[in-house]
Short mmCIF file of C-alpha atoms in Angstrom, two decimals:
data_model
loop_
_atom_site.label_atom_id
_atom_site.label_comp_id
_atom_site.label_asym_id
_atom_site.label_seq_id
_atom_site.Cartn_x
_atom_site.Cartn_y
_atom_site.Cartn_z
CA MET A 1322 180.06 68.07 26.02
CA THR A 1323 183.04 67.73 23.68
CA SER A 1324 186.52 69.15 24.22
CA THR A 1325 185.29 72.27 22.48
CA ALA A 1326 182.70 73.95 24.67
CA LEU A 1327 179.82 75.40 22.73
CA ILE A 1328 178.53 78.86 23.29
CA ASP A 1329 175.71 78.14 20.86
CA ASP A 1330 174.64 74.48 20.81
CA ARG A 1331 172.80 74.89 17.53
CA VAL A 1332 174.68 74.89 14.22
CA ARG A 1333 172.59 77.54 12.58
CA ARG A 1334 172.40 77.53 8.78
CA PRO A 1335 175.62 75.66 7.94
CA GLY A 1336 175.27 76.60 4.28
CA LEU A 1337 175.26 80.29 5.18
CA THR A 1338 178.24 79.69 7.47
CA LEU A 1339 180.18 78.12 4.60
CA LEU A 1340 179.22 80.96 2.25
CA ALA A 1341 180.25 83.67 4.71
CA VAL A 1342 183.63 82.11 5.52
CA CYS A 1343 184.54 81.22 1.92
CA LEU A 1344 183.40 84.59 0.58
CA THR A 1345 185.69 86.22 3.13
CA VAL A 1346 188.82 84.11 2.67
CA VAL A 1347 188.71 84.58 -1.10
CA LEU A 1348 189.41 88.26 -0.44
CA PHE A 1349 192.61 87.78 1.57
CA PRO A 1350 194.99 86.42 -1.12
CA LEU A 1351 193.35 88.81 -3.58
CA ALA A 1352 194.41 91.62 -1.25
CA ILE A 1353 198.05 90.58 -1.77
CA THR A 1354 198.26 89.77 -5.49
CA GLY A 1355 195.66 92.36 -6.47
CA ALA A 1356 197.44 95.19 -4.71
CA SER A 1357 200.66 94.36 -6.56
CA VAL A 1358 198.94 94.96 -9.90
CA ALA A 1359 197.65 98.31 -8.67
CA LEU A 1360 201.07 99.48 -7.42
CA PRO A 1361 202.11 101.30 -10.65
CA ALA A 1362 198.87 103.27 -10.69
CA ILE A 1363 199.19 104.00 -6.96
CA SER A 1364 202.77 105.25 -7.41
CA ALA A 1365 201.78 107.45 -10.34
CA ASP A 1366 198.89 108.98 -8.40
CA LEU A 1367 200.47 109.37 -4.94
CA ASP A 1368 204.05 109.96 -6.17
CA ASN A 1369 205.56 107.71 -3.50
CA SER A 1370 208.99 106.11 -3.19
CA LEU A 1371 209.63 102.44 -3.99
CA ALA A 1372 209.98 101.56 -0.30
CA ALA A 1373 206.72 103.29 0.60
CA GLY A 1374 205.00 101.50 -2.28
CA GLN A 1375 206.33 98.13 -1.15
CA TRP A 1376 204.69 98.64 2.22
CA VAL A 1377 201.29 98.57 0.49
CA VAL A 1378 201.94 94.84 0.03
CA ASN A 1379 204.45 94.22 2.84
CA GLY A 1380 202.43 95.99 5.54
CA TYR A 1381 199.40 93.81 4.86
CA ASP A 1382 201.41 90.59 4.56
CA LEU A 1383 203.43 91.38 7.69
CA THR A 1384 200.44 91.84 10.00
CA TYR A 1385 198.58 88.97 8.35
CA ALA A 1386 201.47 86.64 9.22
CA SER A 1387 202.32 88.07 12.62
CA PHE A 1388 198.82 88.05 14.12
CA MET A 1389 197.71 84.65 12.84
CA LEU A 1390 198.57 82.65 15.96
CA ALA A 1391 197.61 85.37 18.43
CA SER A 1392 194.17 85.83 16.86
CA GLY A 1393 193.60 82.08 16.96
CA SER A 1394 194.35 82.03 20.68
CA ILE A 1395 192.04 84.97 21.30
CA ALA A 1396 189.26 83.25 19.33
CA ASP A 1397 189.60 80.17 21.54
CA LEU A 1398 189.22 82.37 24.62
CA VAL A 1399 186.44 84.80 23.75
CA GLY A 1400 184.54 82.97 21.00
CA ARG A 1401 185.25 82.36 17.34
CA ARG A 1402 182.22 84.12 15.89
CA LYS A 1403 183.07 87.31 17.77
CA VAL A 1404 186.68 87.26 16.55
CA PHE A 1405 185.47 86.50 13.02
CA GLN A 1406 183.17 89.52 13.15
CA VAL A 1407 185.94 91.79 14.44
CA GLY A 1408 188.34 90.42 11.82
CA VAL A 1409 185.97 91.04 8.93
CA LEU A 1410 185.21 94.51 10.27
CA LEU A 1411 188.91 95.40 10.53
CA PHE A 1412 189.60 94.04 7.05
CA ALA A 1413 186.67 95.86 5.48
CA GLY A 1414 187.45 99.06 7.39
CA GLY A 1415 191.11 98.93 6.40
CA ALA A 1416 190.14 98.34 2.78
CA LEU A 1417 187.69 101.24 2.83
CA VAL A 1418 190.28 103.62 4.27
CA SER A 1419 192.77 102.34 1.65
CA ALA A 1420 190.31 103.23 -1.11
CA LEU A 1421 189.96 106.76 0.28
CA ALA A 1422 193.61 107.28 1.29
CA PRO A 1423 194.89 110.80 0.43
CA ASN A 1424 198.56 109.76 0.65
CA ILE A 1425 200.82 106.73 0.84
CA ILE A 1426 201.24 106.88 4.64
CA VAL A 1427 197.51 106.54 5.27
CA LEU A 1428 197.33 103.78 2.65
CA ASP A 1429 200.17 101.80 4.23
CA LEU A 1430 198.68 102.09 7.73
CA ALA A 1431 195.24 101.08 6.51
CA ARG A 1432 196.70 98.04 4.77
CA ALA A 1433 198.40 96.96 8.02
CA VAL A 1434 195.05 97.16 9.83
CA ALA A 1435 193.42 95.11 7.05
CA GLY A 1436 196.12 92.45 7.51
CA ILE A 1437 195.28 92.13 11.22
CA GLY A 1438 191.63 91.67 10.30
CA ALA A 1439 192.49 89.04 7.68
CA ALA A 1440 194.50 87.08 10.25
CA ALA A 1441 191.65 87.13 12.76
CA ALA A 1442 189.02 86.12 10.21
CA THR A 1443 191.14 83.34 8.70
CA THR A 1444 191.91 81.55 11.96
CA SER A 1445 188.46 81.96 13.49
CA GLY A 1446 186.74 81.16 10.19
CA SER A 1447 188.48 77.81 9.83
CA ALA A 1448 187.58 76.96 13.44
CA ILE A 1449 183.94 77.90 12.78
CA LEU A 1450 183.83 75.52 9.81
CA ALA A 1451 185.35 72.71 11.87
CA HIS A 1452 182.56 73.18 14.42
CA ALA A 1453 179.73 73.57 11.91
CA PHE A 1454 180.46 70.41 9.87
CA ASP A 1455 181.27 66.79 10.69
CA GLY A 1456 182.58 63.78 8.79
CA PRO A 1457 182.45 63.91 4.97
CA ALA A 1458 180.64 67.25 5.09
CA ARG A 1459 183.60 68.76 6.94
CA ALA A 1460 186.01 67.46 4.29
CA ARG A 1461 183.87 69.00 1.55
CA ALA A 1462 183.61 72.27 3.46
CA PHE A 1463 187.37 72.57 3.85
CA GLY A 1464 187.80 71.61 0.22
CA LEU A 1465 185.70 74.64 -0.70
CA PHE A 1466 187.64 76.69 1.83
CA GLY A 1467 190.93 75.81 0.08
CA THR A 1468 189.40 76.39 -3.34
CA SER A 1469 188.27 79.86 -2.25
CA VAL A 1470 191.81 80.74 -1.24
CA GLY A 1471 193.02 79.43 -4.60
CA ILE A 1472 190.48 81.52 -6.51
CA GLY A 1473 191.63 84.68 -4.74
CA LEU A 1474 195.25 83.87 -5.50
CA ALA A 1475 194.71 82.76 -9.09
CA PHE A 1476 192.41 85.52 -10.26
CA GLY A 1477 193.49 88.35 -7.95
CA PRO A 1478 195.89 89.90 -10.49
CA SER A 1479 193.42 89.76 -13.39
CA ILE A 1480 190.51 91.09 -11.31
CA ALA A 1481 192.71 93.91 -9.99
CA GLY A 1482 193.92 94.65 -13.51
CA VAL A 1483 190.38 95.01 -14.83
CA LEU A 1484 189.37 97.21 -11.90
CA THR A 1485 192.47 99.40 -12.13
CA SER A 1486 192.21 99.92 -15.88
CA ASN A 1487 188.48 100.69 -15.85
CA LEU A 1488 187.69 102.17 -12.44
CA GLY A 1489 191.06 103.25 -11.05
CA TRP A 1490 193.32 101.73 -8.38
CA ARG A 1491 191.03 102.76 -5.52
CA SER A 1492 188.41 100.28 -6.71
CA VAL A 1493 190.86 97.42 -5.97
CA PHE A 1494 190.33 98.20 -2.27
CA LEU A 1495 186.76 99.48 -2.44
CA VAL A 1496 185.25 96.29 -3.88
CA PRO A 1497 186.67 94.00 -1.12
CA ALA A 1498 185.49 96.54 1.46
CA ILE A 1499 181.93 96.33 0.15
CA ILE A 1500 182.01 92.51 0.05
CA GLY A 1501 183.39 92.43 3.60
CA LEU A 1502 180.60 94.66 4.86
CA VAL A 1503 178.03 92.39 3.18
CA VAL A 1504 179.58 89.37 4.92
CA LEU A 1505 179.11 91.13 8.26
CA LEU A 1506 175.37 90.95 7.69
CA PHE A 1507 175.62 87.14 7.66
CA THR A 1508 177.67 86.74 10.83
CA PRO A 1509 174.79 86.78 13.38
CA ALA A 1510 173.57 83.53 11.77
CA LEU A 1511 176.90 81.75 12.38
CA ALA A 1512 177.23 79.20 15.16
CA ASP A 1513 179.72 80.08 17.88
CA SER A 1514 182.22 78.03 19.88
CA ARG A 1515 185.32 78.34 22.00
CA ASN A 1516 188.00 76.12 23.52
CA PRO A 1517 187.57 75.76 27.31
CA GLN A 1518 191.15 74.52 27.65
CA ALA A 1519 192.57 77.79 26.35
CA SER A 1520 193.81 79.91 29.23
CA LYS A 1521 195.95 82.72 27.86
CA VAL A 1522 197.61 84.35 24.86
CA ASP A 1523 201.38 84.21 24.52
CA TRP A 1524 201.82 87.97 24.46
CA PRO A 1525 205.61 87.98 25.11
CA GLY A 1526 206.14 85.65 22.17
CA THR A 1527 203.69 87.52 19.95
CA VAL A 1528 205.25 90.94 20.67
CA THR A 1529 208.87 89.86 20.26
CA PHE A 1530 208.10 87.87 17.09
CA THR A 1531 206.11 90.70 15.50
CA LEU A 1532 208.71 93.37 16.32
CA ALA A 1533 211.57 91.17 15.12
CA LEU A 1534 209.81 90.53 11.80
CA LEU A 1535 208.95 94.22 11.46
CA LEU A 1536 212.60 95.28 11.94
CA LEU A 1537 213.83 92.66 9.46
CA ILE A 1538 211.40 93.80 6.76
CA LEU A 1539 212.14 97.46 7.49
CA GLY A 1540 215.86 96.85 6.94
CA LEU A 1541 215.30 94.88 3.74
CA VAL A 1542 212.93 97.45 2.25
CA GLU A 1543 214.93 100.53 3.20
CA GLY A 1544 218.38 99.04 2.46
CA PRO A 1545 218.42 99.84 -1.28
CA GLN A 1546 217.07 103.34 -0.61
CA LEU A 1547 219.24 104.48 2.31
CA GLY A 1548 222.27 102.22 1.79
CA TRP A 1549 223.00 98.98 3.61
CA GLY A 1550 225.38 100.76 5.97
CA SER A 1551 222.93 103.45 7.08
CA PRO A 1552 222.18 103.65 10.84
CA LEU A 1553 218.50 102.84 10.33
CA VAL A 1554 219.20 99.73 8.26
CA LEU A 1555 221.99 98.43 10.50
CA GLY A 1556 219.95 99.20 13.61
CA SER A 1557 217.00 97.30 12.16
CA PHE A 1558 219.07 94.19 11.50
CA ILE A 1559 220.74 94.33 14.93
CA GLY A 1560 217.35 94.80 16.59
CA PHE A 1561 216.00 91.84 14.61
CA VAL A 1562 218.79 89.54 15.83
CA VAL A 1563 218.40 90.67 19.44
CA LEU A 1564 214.62 90.24 19.43
CA LEU A 1565 214.92 86.87 17.73
CA VAL A 1566 217.19 85.67 20.53
CA VAL A 1567 214.79 87.10 23.13
CA PHE A 1568 211.90 85.39 21.34
CA GLY A 1569 213.68 82.02 21.56
CA VAL A 1570 214.34 82.47 25.27
CA VAL A 1571 210.78 83.62 25.95
CA GLU A 1572 209.21 80.71 24.09
CA GLN A 1573 211.29 78.13 25.97
CA ARG A 1574 209.95 79.52 29.26
CA GLN A 1575 206.28 79.68 28.22
CA SER A 1576 203.88 76.97 29.38
CA GLU A 1577 201.74 77.63 26.28
CA PRO A 1578 204.21 79.00 23.69
CA MET A 1579 203.16 80.54 20.40
CA PHE A 1580 205.97 78.58 18.75
CA ASP A 1581 206.89 75.19 20.17
CA LEU A 1582 210.56 75.28 19.14
CA SER A 1583 210.96 71.57 19.87
CA LEU A 1584 209.03 70.88 16.65
CA LEU A 1585 212.16 71.94 14.79
CA LYS A 1586 213.68 68.62 15.89
CA HIS A 1587 211.24 66.79 13.59
CA ARG A 1588 213.12 66.41 10.31
CA LYS A 1589 209.95 65.91 8.24
CA PHE A 1590 208.31 69.00 9.70
CA VAL A 1591 211.44 71.01 8.88
CA GLY A 1592 211.51 69.48 5.39
CA VAL A 1593 207.88 70.38 4.70
CA SER A 1594 208.46 73.91 6.01
CA LEU A 1595 211.47 74.34 3.69
CA ALA A 1596 209.39 73.02 0.80
CA THR A 1597 207.46 76.30 0.92
CA VAL A 1598 210.45 77.98 -0.77
CA PRO A 1599 208.94 77.64 -4.30
CA VAL A 1600 205.79 79.37 -3.05
CA VAL A 1601 207.57 81.92 -0.89
CA PHE A 1602 210.56 82.82 -3.08
CA GLY A 1603 209.42 81.54 -6.48
CA PHE A 1604 205.75 82.36 -6.85
CA THR A 1605 205.00 85.32 -4.59
CA PRO A 1606 207.74 87.69 -5.91
CA LEU A 1607 206.64 86.96 -9.47
CA ALA A 1608 203.00 87.69 -8.62
CA VAL A 1609 204.10 91.01 -7.12
CA TYR A 1610 206.78 92.22 -9.56
CA LEU A 1611 205.95 90.69 -12.95
CA PRO A 1612 202.95 93.02 -13.47
CA ALA A 1613 205.25 96.01 -12.95
CA TYR A 1614 207.68 94.55 -15.50
CA PHE A 1615 204.98 94.06 -18.14
CA ILE A 1616 203.61 97.57 -17.57
CA ALA A 1617 207.05 99.25 -17.64
CA ALA A 1618 208.95 97.20 -20.23
CA ASP A 1619 206.11 96.38 -22.62
CA GLY A 1620 203.83 99.34 -21.97
CA VAL A 1621 200.74 97.20 -21.41
CA SER A 1622 197.78 98.21 -19.27
CA ALA A 1623 197.23 96.96 -15.75
CA GLN A 1624 194.31 94.92 -17.09
CA LYS A 1625 196.48 93.11 -19.64
CA ALA A 1626 199.27 92.59 -17.12
CA GLY A 1627 196.78 90.87 -14.81
CA LEU A 1628 195.48 88.68 -17.62
CA ILE A 1629 199.01 87.63 -18.61
CA LEU A 1630 199.66 86.55 -15.05
CA ILE A 1631 196.85 83.96 -15.28
CA MET A 1632 199.43 81.82 -17.09
CA LEU A 1633 201.22 81.65 -13.71
CA THR A 1634 198.30 81.64 -11.30
CA GLY A 1635 195.57 79.77 -13.17
CA LEU A 1636 196.95 76.26 -12.69
CA THR A 1637 197.23 76.77 -8.93
CA LEU A 1638 193.44 76.44 -8.87
CA PHE A 1639 193.39 72.90 -10.29
CA PHE A 1640 196.54 71.14 -9.16
CA PRO A 1641 195.75 70.96 -5.43
CA THR A 1642 192.96 68.47 -6.29
CA ILE A 1643 195.13 66.66 -8.83
CA ALA A 1644 197.92 66.30 -6.26
CA GLY A 1645 195.48 64.77 -3.78
CA TYR A 1646 194.37 62.10 -6.25
CA ALA A 1647 197.97 61.48 -7.35
CA THR A 1648 198.94 60.37 -3.83
CA ARG A 1649 197.42 56.99 -4.74
CA TRP A 1650 200.42 56.39 -6.98
CA ILE A 1651 203.04 58.96 -5.91
CA SER A 1652 203.63 59.63 -2.23
CA ALA A 1653 203.10 63.12 -0.86
CA GLN A 1654 206.78 63.32 0.14
CA VAL A 1655 207.94 62.60 -3.41
CA GLN A 1656 205.49 65.10 -4.90
CA ILE A 1657 206.56 67.77 -2.43
CA ALA A 1658 210.23 67.29 -3.25
CA LEU A 1659 209.47 67.38 -6.99
CA THR A 1660 207.65 70.71 -6.65
CA VAL A 1661 210.88 72.37 -5.51
CA ILE A 1662 212.91 71.21 -8.51
CA LEU A 1663 210.04 71.98 -10.90
CA ALA A 1664 210.00 75.54 -9.59
CA ALA A 1665 213.77 75.78 -10.03
CA VAL A 1666 213.51 74.67 -13.67
CA GLY A 1667 210.61 77.05 -14.32
CA LEU A 1668 212.43 80.03 -12.82
CA ALA A 1669 215.57 79.33 -14.86
CA TRP A 1670 213.46 78.85 -18.00
CA LEU A 1671 211.71 82.18 -17.40
CA THR A 1672 214.98 83.99 -18.19
CA VAL A 1673 213.75 83.98 -21.82
CA LEU A 1674 211.86 87.08 -20.65
CA GLU A 1675 212.66 90.02 -22.94
CA PRO A 1676 210.84 93.23 -23.92
CA GLY A 1677 208.39 92.50 -26.72
CA ILE A 1678 208.59 88.71 -26.42
CA SER A 1679 205.51 86.74 -27.39
CA TYR A 1680 203.63 85.97 -24.20
CA TRP A 1681 202.98 82.46 -25.47
CA ALA A 1682 206.73 81.89 -25.12
CA LEU A 1683 206.33 82.62 -21.41
CA LEU A 1684 203.52 80.10 -20.97
CA PRO A 1685 205.69 76.96 -20.45
CA PRO A 1686 207.92 78.34 -17.65
CA LEU A 1687 205.08 80.20 -15.95
CA ALA A 1688 202.85 77.13 -16.14
CA LEU A 1689 205.61 74.93 -14.73
CA ILE A 1690 205.98 77.22 -11.72
CA GLY A 1691 202.18 77.35 -11.34
CA ILE A 1692 201.96 73.54 -11.37
CA ALA A 1693 204.65 73.28 -8.70
CA VAL A 1694 202.89 75.81 -6.50
CA GLY A 1695 199.49 74.19 -7.07
CA ILE A 1696 200.80 70.80 -5.94
CA SER A 1697 202.29 72.50 -2.88
CA PHE A 1698 198.94 74.05 -1.98
CA GLY A 1699 197.34 70.63 -2.11
CA LEU A 1700 199.86 68.78 0.04
CA LEU A 1701 201.96 70.98 2.31
CA ASP A 1702 199.40 71.81 5.01
CA GLY A 1703 198.39 68.19 5.46
CA ALA A 1704 202.01 67.03 5.38
CA ALA A 1705 203.00 69.57 8.03
CA VAL A 1706 200.28 68.36 10.39
CA SER A 1707 200.98 64.69 9.65
CA SER A 1708 204.71 65.05 10.30
CA VAL A 1709 204.18 65.33 14.08
CA GLU A 1710 202.16 63.46 16.69
CA VAL A 1711 198.41 64.10 16.76
CA SER A 1712 198.51 66.00 20.04
CA ARG A 1713 200.71 68.67 18.47
CA ALA A 1714 198.91 68.93 15.13
CA GLY A 1715 197.29 72.28 15.93
CA MET A 1716 200.60 73.81 16.97
CA ALA A 1717 202.29 72.44 13.84
CA ALA A 1718 199.58 73.91 11.59
CA GLY A 1719 199.85 77.32 13.24
CA MET A 1720 203.64 77.36 13.09
CA PHE A 1721 203.67 76.21 9.47
CA ASN A 1722 201.25 78.88 8.25
CA THR A 1723 202.95 81.61 10.26
CA VAL A 1724 206.35 80.66 8.86
CA ARG A 1725 204.95 80.56 5.32
CA LEU A 1726 203.26 83.96 5.55
CA ALA A 1727 206.25 85.54 7.27
CA GLY A 1728 208.45 84.04 4.56
CA GLU A 1729 206.29 85.60 1.85
CA THR A 1730 206.72 89.02 3.44
CA ILE A 1731 210.48 88.55 3.61
CA ALA A 1732 210.60 87.23 0.04
CA ILE A 1733 208.75 90.23 -1.36
CA ALA A 1734 211.16 92.60 0.37
CA VAL A 1735 214.29 90.62 -0.58
CA ALA A 1736 213.24 90.16 -4.21
CA GLY A 1737 212.34 93.84 -4.51
CA SER A 1738 215.70 94.90 -3.11
CA LEU A 1739 217.60 92.53 -5.39
CA LEU A 1740 215.60 93.59 -8.44
CA VAL A 1741 216.39 97.26 -7.84
CA SER A 1742 220.09 96.52 -7.28
CA PHE A 1743 220.36 94.27 -10.36
CA THR A 1744 218.47 96.72 -12.58
CA GLN A 1745 220.55 99.64 -11.34
CA SER A 1746 223.75 97.75 -12.13
CA SER A 1747 222.44 96.80 -15.56
CA VAL A 1748 221.38 100.32 -16.54
CA SER A 1749 224.49 102.10 -15.21
CA GLY A 1750 226.57 103.61 -18.01
CA LYS A 1751 224.00 102.91 -20.73
CA LEU A 1752 222.17 106.23 -20.55
CA ASP A 1753 225.09 108.63 -21.13
CA GLN A 1754 223.90 109.22 -24.70
CA PHE A 1755 220.60 110.70 -23.47
CA ASP A 1756 219.94 114.17 -22.11
CA THR A 1757 218.01 113.24 -18.97
CA ARG A 1758 218.62 113.47 -15.24
CA TYR A 1759 218.28 109.71 -15.01
CA ALA A 1760 221.58 109.31 -16.85
CA ASP A 1761 223.27 110.31 -13.59
CA ASP A 1762 220.72 108.64 -11.30
CA PRO A 1763 220.25 104.99 -12.36
CA GLU A 1764 218.93 104.09 -8.91
CA ALA A 1765 215.98 106.43 -9.30
CA LEU A 1766 215.23 104.93 -12.72
CA ALA A 1767 215.47 101.39 -11.32
CA ASN A 1768 213.02 102.36 -8.60
CA LEU A 1769 210.59 103.79 -11.13
CA MET A 1770 210.69 100.69 -13.31
CA ASN A 1771 210.21 98.45 -10.31
CA GLN A 1772 206.96 100.33 -9.70
CA GLY A 1773 205.90 99.91 -13.33
CA GLU A 1774 206.78 103.52 -14.17
CA LEU A 1775 208.98 104.07 -17.23
CA GLU A 1776 206.87 106.45 -19.28
CA SER A 1777 207.33 109.32 -16.84
CA ALA A 1778 211.11 108.91 -16.98
CA ALA A 1779 211.08 108.86 -20.79
CA LYS A 1780 209.26 112.20 -20.83
CA THR A 1781 212.35 113.86 -19.31
CA VAL A 1782 214.48 112.96 -22.36
CA GLU A 1783 215.27 115.75 -24.81
CA PRO A 1784 214.90 115.87 -27.75
CA ALA A 1785 211.62 114.00 -27.79
CA ALA A 1786 212.74 111.97 -30.81
CA GLN A 1787 215.13 110.03 -28.56
CA ARG A 1788 212.50 108.97 -26.04
CA GLY A 1789 211.75 105.74 -27.86
CA ASP A 1790 215.43 104.75 -27.84
CA PHE A 1791 215.64 105.61 -24.13
CA THR A 1792 212.65 103.40 -23.40
CA ASP A 1793 214.20 100.50 -25.33
CA VAL A 1794 217.52 100.74 -23.45
CA ALA A 1795 215.86 101.06 -20.06
CA ALA A 1796 213.43 98.20 -20.73
CA SER A 1797 216.29 95.95 -21.83
CA ALA A 1798 218.17 96.79 -18.62
CA PHE A 1799 215.06 95.98 -16.58
CA ALA A 1800 214.84 92.59 -18.31
CA GLN A 1801 218.51 91.89 -17.49
CA GLY A 1802 217.86 92.81 -13.88
CA PHE A 1803 214.94 90.40 -13.83
CA HIS A 1804 217.16 87.68 -15.33
CA SER A 1805 219.64 88.06 -12.47
CA LEU A 1806 216.83 87.83 -9.92
CA LEU A 1807 215.40 84.72 -11.61
CA TRP A 1808 218.79 82.97 -11.55
CA VAL A 1809 219.15 83.71 -7.83
CA LEU A 1810 215.66 82.35 -7.11
CA ALA A 1811 216.25 79.29 -9.29
CA ALA A 1812 219.53 78.53 -7.50
CA LEU A 1813 217.80 78.90 -4.13
CA CYS A 1814 215.13 76.39 -5.17
CA ALA A 1815 217.75 73.97 -6.52
CA VAL A 1816 219.69 73.98 -3.25
CA THR A 1817 216.45 73.66 -1.28
CA PHE A 1818 215.48 70.62 -3.35
CA VAL A 1819 218.56 68.73 -2.17
CA VAL A 1820 217.90 69.58 1.47
CA VAL A 1821 214.17 68.79 1.26
CA ALA A 1822 214.80 65.48 -0.51
CA LEU A 1823 217.19 64.43 2.26
CA LEU A 1824 214.82 65.46 5.05
CA LEU A 1825 211.74 63.82 3.51
CA ARG A 1826 213.39 60.64 2.26
CA ASP A 1827 211.86 57.41 3.53
CA ARG A 1828 214.18 55.80 6.05
CA ARG A 1829 212.36 52.49 6.36
CA ASP A 1830 215.12 50.56 4.62
CA ASP A 1831 217.73 52.11 6.90
CA ALA A 1832 215.56 51.36 9.91
CA ALA A 1833 215.12 47.74 8.87
CA ALA A 1834 218.88 47.35 8.49
CA ALA A 1835 219.40 48.85 11.92
CA VAL A 1836 216.89 46.42 13.46
CA GLU A 1837 218.64 43.44 11.87
CA GLN A 1838 221.89 44.41 13.59
CA LYS A 1839 220.22 44.44 17.02
CA PRO A 1840 219.94 41.41 19.35
CA ALA A 1841 217.55 38.66 18.30
CA SER A 1842 214.84 39.84 20.71
CA PRO A 1843 214.99 43.60 20.74
CA ARG A 1844 212.82 45.59 23.09
CA PRO A 1845 209.78 47.29 21.48
CA SER A 1846 211.12 50.72 22.40
CA GLU A 1847 214.32 49.99 20.46
CA VAL A 1848 212.42 48.96 17.36
CA ALA A 1849 210.25 52.05 17.59
CA HIS A 1850 213.36 54.18 17.91
CA ALA A 1851 214.94 52.58 14.86
CA ALA A 1852 211.82 53.10 12.78
CA ASP A 1853 211.66 56.80 13.61
#
């Protein structure tokens, strides 16, 4: 008997196991990037506010991040196949309700449920693969697992664009629901396992972490709508700080904490975690908000907006493999540090964005960001696990992925808030020449454009002959708002590059110098300490 006790000693149909898991995980990133492309159509149909629309993406991402570690612990206790089945069922059910949602509240709640299911299926699915395959076959299986995630991320926007333009936004949720239900038919053939050493779930840590993250996102999303000084927004931020402190205290007292805070003392682990900034704050906000820009400023369809975004997402499918081969000549640490500065350059370069610009002019900066993110996908997970001792590898992997997913949720909310504020500032005072209610309400116009809606605002302009001029002015202001956001994101990546480079730098030369200054016969423990 190995350290992982088997509930089912037979690995039944490993090929079917691989198909079921990979077919499922391809849906989860698609559920993030695909929904962002559908947001303009959702807003036009359900007539929701910007904040409510953001929760279509944020609600899913929030629960996906928050329940990742808890669902993994539950899978260890009760069996991974069972948790995988429940996860797929929750995801498919949430997607089905999303497709049928009569209003934005039902849609947002259904998306949150789908996120919980995605978390459960992701953690249990990876554990199922680890049990079903050994040796080189396991490496190939996880290679396909990572490729499946990349496919969902890379082609999510274009697939969603085609579905939205031809079948309506509800099909973006209906198709994954159908695929999820088909996967459920395969699950009885999957081998099952559990971890006999698992004894409990860290519920205090899970609850405090989830509530803290929820309050933070609530404040960031509602801040531009209600004002940063409103009681709800201030209360959310205060509650976040309090719960974060409680979370730290709770985790230090847990025998089996969800987050082992002592890992933060490992400089390389911290460096690798910070290296997710290009993905979290560079790539994800663009995947969410660029489609709305193209639809609003250039008047393109959702289908075309999704196809344009392949210039950003397509390379993320190939560069994880390229990065792995490149480690023969360039160390993973050097590549990881370079991804941060590449993203910074790409984000700054993307400020060429203007209404009507040739999309080929956007290819170089978008491709540069995509290359940086693709390299990150290929190296960061392995680097995070390798940065700590083997006995803590599982904890490091869980913490790293939770931090990354939580960061994406925060980044979407922060970028959306900044984009509205920057666009509002840019458009203020430029609409006085037009007879429209938006001349006195630039915030409402900024919100509309951030949802990909400019045509409806233009229809309020009288006389109708001025509507084209109104659209041009508003689209130009939206582009300026995007420029400001891009400069902020580029600066963030540039600063992060310096910090990451310092944390990941190889200290062997410094260690050797320190050893030379020690007595002629140093103790082994001293040499080991110097080499750390």
